[in-house]
GROMACS .gro file of C-alpha atoms in nm:
model
  291
    1ASP     CA    1   7.725  -0.572  13.726
    2THR     CA    2   7.499  -0.804  13.926
    3ALA     CA    3   7.470  -1.063  13.648
    4SER     CA    4   7.845  -1.094  13.601
    5ARG     CA    5   7.903  -1.123  13.975
    6SER     CA    6   7.647  -1.403  13.995
    7LYS     CA    7   7.802  -1.586  13.698
    8ILE     CA    8   8.151  -1.560  13.840
    9ASN     CA    9   8.056  -1.707  14.175
   10ASN     CA   10   7.784  -1.954  14.073
   11ASN     CA   11   7.996  -2.263  14.140
   12PHE     CA   12   8.052  -2.209  14.512
   13GLY     CA   13   7.921  -1.864  14.602
   14ALA     CA   14   8.094  -1.568  14.761
   15ARG     CA   15   8.371  -1.708  14.976
   16GLY     CA   16   8.566  -1.531  15.251
   17VAL     CA   17   8.916  -1.646  15.340
   18ILE     CA   18   9.143  -1.566  15.637
   19GLY     CA   19   9.505  -1.671  15.678
   20GLY     CA   20   9.798  -1.627  15.913
   21GLY     CA   21   9.829  -1.483  16.261
   22GLU     CA   22  10.075  -1.505  16.546
   23THR     CA   23  10.292  -1.818  16.488
   24VAL     CA   24  10.022  -1.957  16.255
   25ASP     CA   25  10.028  -2.090  15.896
   26HIS     CA   26   9.657  -2.180  15.884
   27ILE     CA   27   9.403  -2.074  15.620
   28MET     CA   28   9.025  -2.099  15.674
   29TYR     CA   29   8.716  -2.009  15.471
   30ASN     CA   30   8.342  -1.937  15.499
   31THR     CA   31   8.052  -1.911  15.257
   32ILE     CA   32   7.946  -1.550  15.312
   33ALA     CA   33   7.577  -1.590  15.228
   34SER     CA   34   7.528  -1.843  15.508
   35THR     CA   35   7.629  -1.843  15.872
   36GLY     CA   36   7.836  -2.102  16.055
   37ASN     CA   37   8.183  -2.184  16.173
   38ALA     CA   38   8.485  -2.152  15.948
   39ILE     CA   39   8.630  -2.453  15.763
   40ASP     CA   40   8.996  -2.544  15.717
   41PHE     CA   41   9.133  -2.445  15.375
   42GLY     CA   42   9.502  -2.539  15.390
   43ASN     CA   43   9.831  -2.385  15.495
   44LEU     CA   44  10.047  -2.087  15.407
   45VAL     CA   45  10.402  -2.137  15.280
   46GLN     CA   46  10.520  -2.060  15.636
   47ASN     CA   47  10.395  -1.904  15.958
   48THR     CA   48  10.288  -1.553  15.864
   49ASP     CA   49  10.212  -1.303  16.139
   50TRP     CA   50  10.049  -0.972  16.034
   51PRO     CA   51  10.042  -1.007  15.654
   52GLY     CA   52   9.848  -0.792  15.412
   53ALA     CA   53   9.595  -0.961  15.183
   54VAL     CA   54   9.388  -0.900  14.870
   55GLY     CA   55   9.156  -1.113  14.658
   56SER     CA   56   9.037  -1.126  14.297
   57ARG     CA   57   8.744  -1.335  14.173
   58THR     CA   58   8.971  -1.639  14.147
   59ARG     CA   59   9.285  -1.584  14.352
   60GLY     CA   60   9.377  -1.467  14.702
   61VAL     CA   61   9.718  -1.320  14.783
   62PHE     CA   62   9.901  -1.267  15.113
   63GLY     CA   63  10.198  -1.027  15.122
   64GLY     CA   64  10.467  -0.970  15.385
   65GLY     CA   65  10.425  -1.052  15.753
   66ARG     CA   66  10.666  -1.179  16.016
   67ASP     CA   67  10.816  -1.520  16.116
   68PRO     CA   68  10.975  -1.394  16.346
   69ALA     CA   69  11.171  -1.147  16.127
   70ASN     CA   70  10.985  -0.930  15.876
   71LEU     CA   71  10.901  -1.113  15.552
   72ASN     CA   72  10.902  -1.001  15.188
   73ILE     CA   73  10.726  -1.313  15.061
   74ILE     CA   74  10.407  -1.300  14.854
   75GLN     CA   75  10.200  -1.620  14.846
   76TYR     CA   76   9.870  -1.708  14.680
   77ILE     CA   77   9.583  -1.954  14.677
   78THR     CA   78   9.306  -2.041  14.431
   79ILE     CA   79   8.991  -1.947  14.619
   80ALA     CA   80   8.766  -2.210  14.460
   81SER     CA   81   8.981  -2.506  14.562
   82ALA     CA   82   9.103  -2.569  14.915
   83GLY     CA   83   9.475  -2.635  14.942
   84ASN     CA   84   9.808  -2.490  15.043
   85ALA     CA   85   9.948  -2.155  14.934
   86THR     CA   86  10.213  -2.121  14.661
   87ASP     CA   87  10.498  -1.871  14.629
   88PHE     CA   88  10.409  -1.567  14.415
   89GLY     CA   89  10.712  -1.337  14.445
   90ASP     CA   90  10.831  -1.064  14.683
   91ILE     CA   91  10.707  -0.726  14.802
   92THR     CA   92  10.943  -0.430  14.756
   93VAL     CA   93  11.027  -0.395  15.126
   94ALA     CA   94  11.006  -0.670  15.390
   95ARG     CA   95  10.745  -0.560  15.642
   96ARG     CA   96  10.454  -0.663  15.863
   97GLU     CA   97  10.126  -0.492  15.963
   98LEU     CA   98  10.058  -0.381  15.605
   99SER     CA   99   9.705  -0.354  15.462
  100GLY     CA  100   9.579  -0.469  15.122
  101CYS     CA  101   9.297  -0.379  14.884
  102GLY     CA  102   9.239  -0.406  14.511
  103ASP     CA  103   9.016  -0.452  14.209
  104SER     CA  104   8.965  -0.748  13.973
  105THR     CA  105   9.319  -0.734  13.834
  106ARG     CA  106   9.546  -0.536  14.068
  107GLY     CA  107   9.632  -0.581  14.435
  108VAL     CA  108   9.771  -0.288  14.634
  109MET     CA  109   9.934  -0.309  14.980
  110GLY     CA  110  10.039  -0.015  15.196
  111GLY     CA  111  10.206   0.072  15.527
  112GLY     CA  112  10.365  -0.152  15.789
  113ASN     CA  113  10.649  -0.197  16.036
  114THR     CA  114  10.512  -0.045  16.357
  115GLY     CA  115  10.414   0.276  16.187
  116SER     CA  116  10.746   0.336  16.011
  117SER     CA  117  10.648   0.261  15.649
  118ASP     CA  118  10.448   0.468  15.401
  119VAL     CA  119  10.530   0.235  15.108
  120ILE     CA  120  10.253   0.124  14.870
  121ASP     CA  121  10.326  -0.178  14.646
  122TYR     CA  122  10.115  -0.333  14.372
  123ILE     CA  123  10.088  -0.665  14.191
  124THR     CA  124   9.893  -0.805  13.899
  125ILE     CA  125   9.696  -1.076  14.078
  126SER     CA  126   9.653  -1.315  13.783
  127SER     CA  127  10.028  -1.343  13.726
  128THR     CA  128  10.319  -1.417  13.956
  129GLY     CA  129  10.628  -1.204  14.018
  130ASP     CA  130  10.764  -0.934  14.244
  131ALA     CA  131  10.561  -0.633  14.353
  132ILE     CA  132  10.624  -0.290  14.199
  133ASP     CA  133  10.635   0.047  14.372
  134PHE     CA  134  10.299   0.227  14.352
  135GLY     CA  135  10.359   0.541  14.558
  136ASN     CA  136  10.329   0.645  14.921
  137LEU     CA  137  10.061   0.685  15.186
  138THR     CA  138   9.993   1.033  15.321
  139GLN     CA  139  10.197   0.931  15.625
  140ALA     CA  140  10.379   0.626  15.760
  141LEU     CA  141  10.148   0.391  15.952
  142ASP     CA  142  10.060   0.031  16.025
  143GLY     CA  143   9.744  -0.161  16.111
  144ALA     CA  144   9.500   0.037  15.897
  145ALA     CA  145   9.167  -0.101  15.778
  146SER     CA  146   9.164  -0.138  15.400
  147PHE     CA  147   8.895  -0.198  15.137
  148SER     CA  148   8.802  -0.087  14.788
  149SER     CA  149   8.549  -0.004  14.522
  150THR     CA  150   8.617  -0.092  14.159
  151THR     CA  151   8.823   0.226  14.123
  152ARG     CA  152   8.947   0.334  14.468
  153GLY     CA  153   9.153   0.171  14.739
  154ILE     CA  154   9.102   0.300  15.093
  155TRP     CA  155   9.317   0.291  15.409
  156ALA     CA  156   9.143   0.401  15.730
  157GLY     CA  157   9.293   0.453  16.075
  158GLY     CA  158   9.609   0.278  16.186
  159GLU     CA  159   9.903   0.357  16.407
  160GLY     CA  160  10.167   0.622  16.344
  161PRO     CA  161  10.541   0.599  16.418
  162ALA     CA  162  10.677   0.625  16.775
  163PRO     CA  163  10.520   0.711  17.015
  164TYR     CA  164  10.264   0.508  16.812
  165PRO     CA  165   9.952   0.725  16.821
  166ALA     CA  166   9.619   0.583  16.704
  167LEU     CA  167   9.510   0.763  16.388
  168ASN     CA  168   9.173   0.876  16.254
  169ILE     CA  169   9.286   0.956  15.899
  170ILE     CA  170   9.120   0.804  15.592
  171GLN     CA  171   9.314   0.812  15.264
  172TYR     CA  172   9.261   0.676  14.915
  173ALA     CA  173   9.436   0.599  14.589
  174THR     CA  174   9.307   0.519  14.241
  175ILE     CA  175   9.392   0.151  14.201
  176GLN     CA  176   9.473   0.152  13.829
  177SER     CA  177   9.694   0.462  13.838
  178LYS     CA  178  10.020   0.471  14.034
  179GLY     CA  179  10.076   0.766  14.267
  180ASN     CA  180  10.056   0.881  14.626
  181ALA     CA  181   9.749   0.845  14.844
  182VAL     CA  182   9.521   1.146  14.900
  183ASP     CA  183   9.332   1.257  15.211
  184PHE     CA  184   8.969   1.139  15.221
  185GLY     CA  185   8.848   1.249  15.567
  186ASP     CA  186   8.848   1.117  15.924
  187LEU     CA  187   8.713   0.817  16.112
  188THR     CA  188   8.464   0.866  16.393
  189VAL     CA  189   8.728   0.740  16.643
  190SER     CA  190   9.109   0.723  16.625
  191LYS     CA  191   9.200   0.352  16.604
  192TRP     CA  192   9.489   0.120  16.524
  193ALA     CA  193   9.484  -0.254  16.438
  194VAL     CA  194   9.143  -0.214  16.273
  195TYR     CA  195   9.002  -0.407  15.976
  196GLY     CA  196   8.766  -0.325  15.695
  197CYS     CA  197   8.540  -0.455  15.419
  198SER     CA  198   8.323  -0.305  15.146
  199SER     CA  199   8.036  -0.331  14.904
  200PRO     CA  200   8.081  -0.158  14.566
  201THR     CA  201   7.967   0.170  14.724
  202ARG     CA  202   8.011   0.158  15.102
  203GLY     CA  203   8.321   0.082  15.312
  204LEU     CA  204   8.318  -0.025  15.677
  205THR     CA  205   8.586  -0.006  15.945
  206GLY     CA  206   8.563  -0.198  16.274
  207GLY     CA  207   8.758  -0.355  16.556
  208ASN     CA  208   8.969  -0.244  16.854
  209GLY     CA  209   8.647  -0.145  17.027
  210ASN     CA  210   8.291  -0.215  16.920
  211VAL     CA  211   8.235   0.085  16.690
  212ILE     CA  212   8.168   0.025  16.319
  213SER     CA  213   8.197   0.332  16.098
  214PHE     CA  214   8.120   0.373  15.728
  215ILE     CA  215   8.203   0.590  15.430
  216THR     CA  216   8.066   0.626  15.078
  217ILE     CA  217   8.375   0.534  14.877
  218ALA     CA  218   8.300   0.743  14.567
  219SER     CA  219   8.290   1.067  14.767
  220THR     CA  220   8.522   1.219  15.026
  221GLY     CA  221   8.439   1.324  15.380
  222ASN     CA  222   8.432   1.201  15.736
  223ALA     CA  223   8.306   0.857  15.837
  224GLU     CA  224   7.969   0.812  16.006
  225ASP     CA  225   7.850   0.569  16.270
  226PHE     CA  226   7.713   0.241  16.131
  227GLY     CA  227   7.651   0.038  16.450
  228ASP     CA  228   7.842  -0.180  16.694
  229LEU     CA  229   8.014  -0.517  16.689
  230VAL     CA  230   7.851  -0.755  16.938
  231GLY     CA  231   8.099  -1.046  16.937
  232GLY     CA  232   8.373  -0.857  17.120
  233THR     CA  233   8.610  -0.561  17.103
  234GLY     CA  234   8.925  -0.737  16.980
  235HIS     CA  235   9.195  -0.577  16.769
  236SER     CA  236   9.407  -0.708  16.480
  237GLY     CA  237   9.119  -0.914  16.345
  238SER     CA  238   9.012  -0.963  15.983
  239ALA     CA  239   8.716  -0.893  15.756
  240PHE     CA  240   8.575  -1.000  15.420
  241SER     CA  241   8.260  -0.927  15.222
  242SER     CA  242   8.015  -0.994  14.944
  243PRO     CA  243   7.829  -0.706  14.773
  244ILE     CA  244   7.553  -0.751  15.032
  245ARG     CA  245   7.718  -0.863  15.356
  246GLY     CA  246   8.032  -0.773  15.551
  247VAL     CA  247   8.183  -1.020  15.798
  248PHE     CA  248   8.416  -0.923  16.083
  249ALA     CA  249   8.637  -1.182  16.255
  250ILE     CA  250   8.680  -0.995  16.582
  251GLY     CA  251   9.037  -1.091  16.675
  252GLY     CA  252   9.185  -1.025  17.017
  253ALA     CA  253   9.109  -1.315  17.251
  254THR     CA  254   8.790  -1.435  17.078
  255THR     CA  255   8.700  -1.658  16.784
  256ALA     CA  256   8.369  -1.477  16.728
  257MET     CA  257   8.255  -1.343  16.391
  258ASP     CA  258   7.983  -1.083  16.332
  259TYR     CA  259   7.809  -0.990  16.008
  260VAL     CA  260   7.624  -0.681  15.892
  261THR     CA  261   7.420  -0.589  15.584
  262PHE     CA  262   7.583  -0.297  15.401
  263ALA     CA  263   7.260  -0.131  15.290
  264THR     CA  264   7.111  -0.108  15.640
  265LYS     CA  265   7.299   0.042  15.930
  266GLY     CA  266   7.287  -0.153  16.255
  267ASN     CA  267   7.474  -0.373  16.498
  268GLY     CA  268   7.658  -0.690  16.408
  269ILE     CA  269   7.486  -1.029  16.423
  270ASP     CA  270   7.655  -1.352  16.524
  271PHE     CA  271   7.797  -1.533  16.219
  272GLY     CA  272   7.991  -1.824  16.375
  273ASP     CA  273   8.345  -1.889  16.494
  274THR     CA  274   8.687  -1.897  16.336
  275THR     CA  275   8.891  -2.217  16.352
  276TRP     CA  276   9.165  -2.041  16.550
  277ASN     CA  277   9.222  -1.704  16.716
  278VAL     CA  278   9.275  -1.482  16.413
  279ALA     CA  279   9.453  -1.191  16.582
  280ARG     CA  280   9.718  -1.062  16.336
  281ALA     CA  281   9.569  -1.257  16.045
  282ALA     CA  282   9.442  -1.110  15.714
  283GLY     CA  283   9.130  -1.170  15.508
  284PHE     CA  284   8.981  -1.126  15.160
  285SER     CA  285   8.699  -1.261  14.943
  286ASN     CA  286   8.616  -1.334  14.580
  287ALA     CA  287   8.321  -1.092  14.585
  288HIS     CA  288   8.429  -0.775  14.769
  289GLY     CA  289   8.344  -0.422  14.667
  290GLY     CA  290   8.643  -0.386  14.436
  291LEU     CA  291   8.514  -0.661  14.205
   0.00000   0.00000   0.00000
């Protein structure tokens, strides 16, 4: 509820974190309620290109990636205190371009490897150890947007296996019950290398073009138009959120970030700049819709 969310984050507020990217081990953070440029947080265990990521109220986790071979490493940070990442364990299959979502206790990561993987793994975020098989996506893909409510994890869009078509599919799984993903509906536009964020009720997908689309997570059905990104049309960016605000780090060749207010549809507004070009990075927060 609102009171518990406020209590949990009253020391430093809702914080968004982004880490990794092409030949990068950097981690940065922002206070979501304000605007401004990102601040250095620390470093990953190693360069991590195209990881998946998920956050709880206290801990952020990055899984997989590439450096330059595919990685199976899981690494974590404590969101409240800046510093370097620590080894957590391993995902079940080494892969890059996977997408993560979760609730307050469980992180779930799916897809990867240039559209060749349909694997979904899960971890218990508060502990350390290797990931466990969760189930499978409705089809193999990479580069999907991912976000969650307190019960559902969502993967939207992505890229299928060779010849690597852009996808419009939206699929979901129930985070606390293992099993295969289920069809939810379709995006407004077929897209790969997209990124997503959510409030407790509404999920947004953006990037690789300026279109932002939204769904109501508790229902099923096709996405609807939300507005447009204004900071650029980059792909392979990152996103994070509070219950009120979603922030998109555009990716591509820009360091721009846009924000939107979940409750009111409309175009993005300038938020600030990332500390580096975040293409192929991954993001999370301590206050997203799954918490």
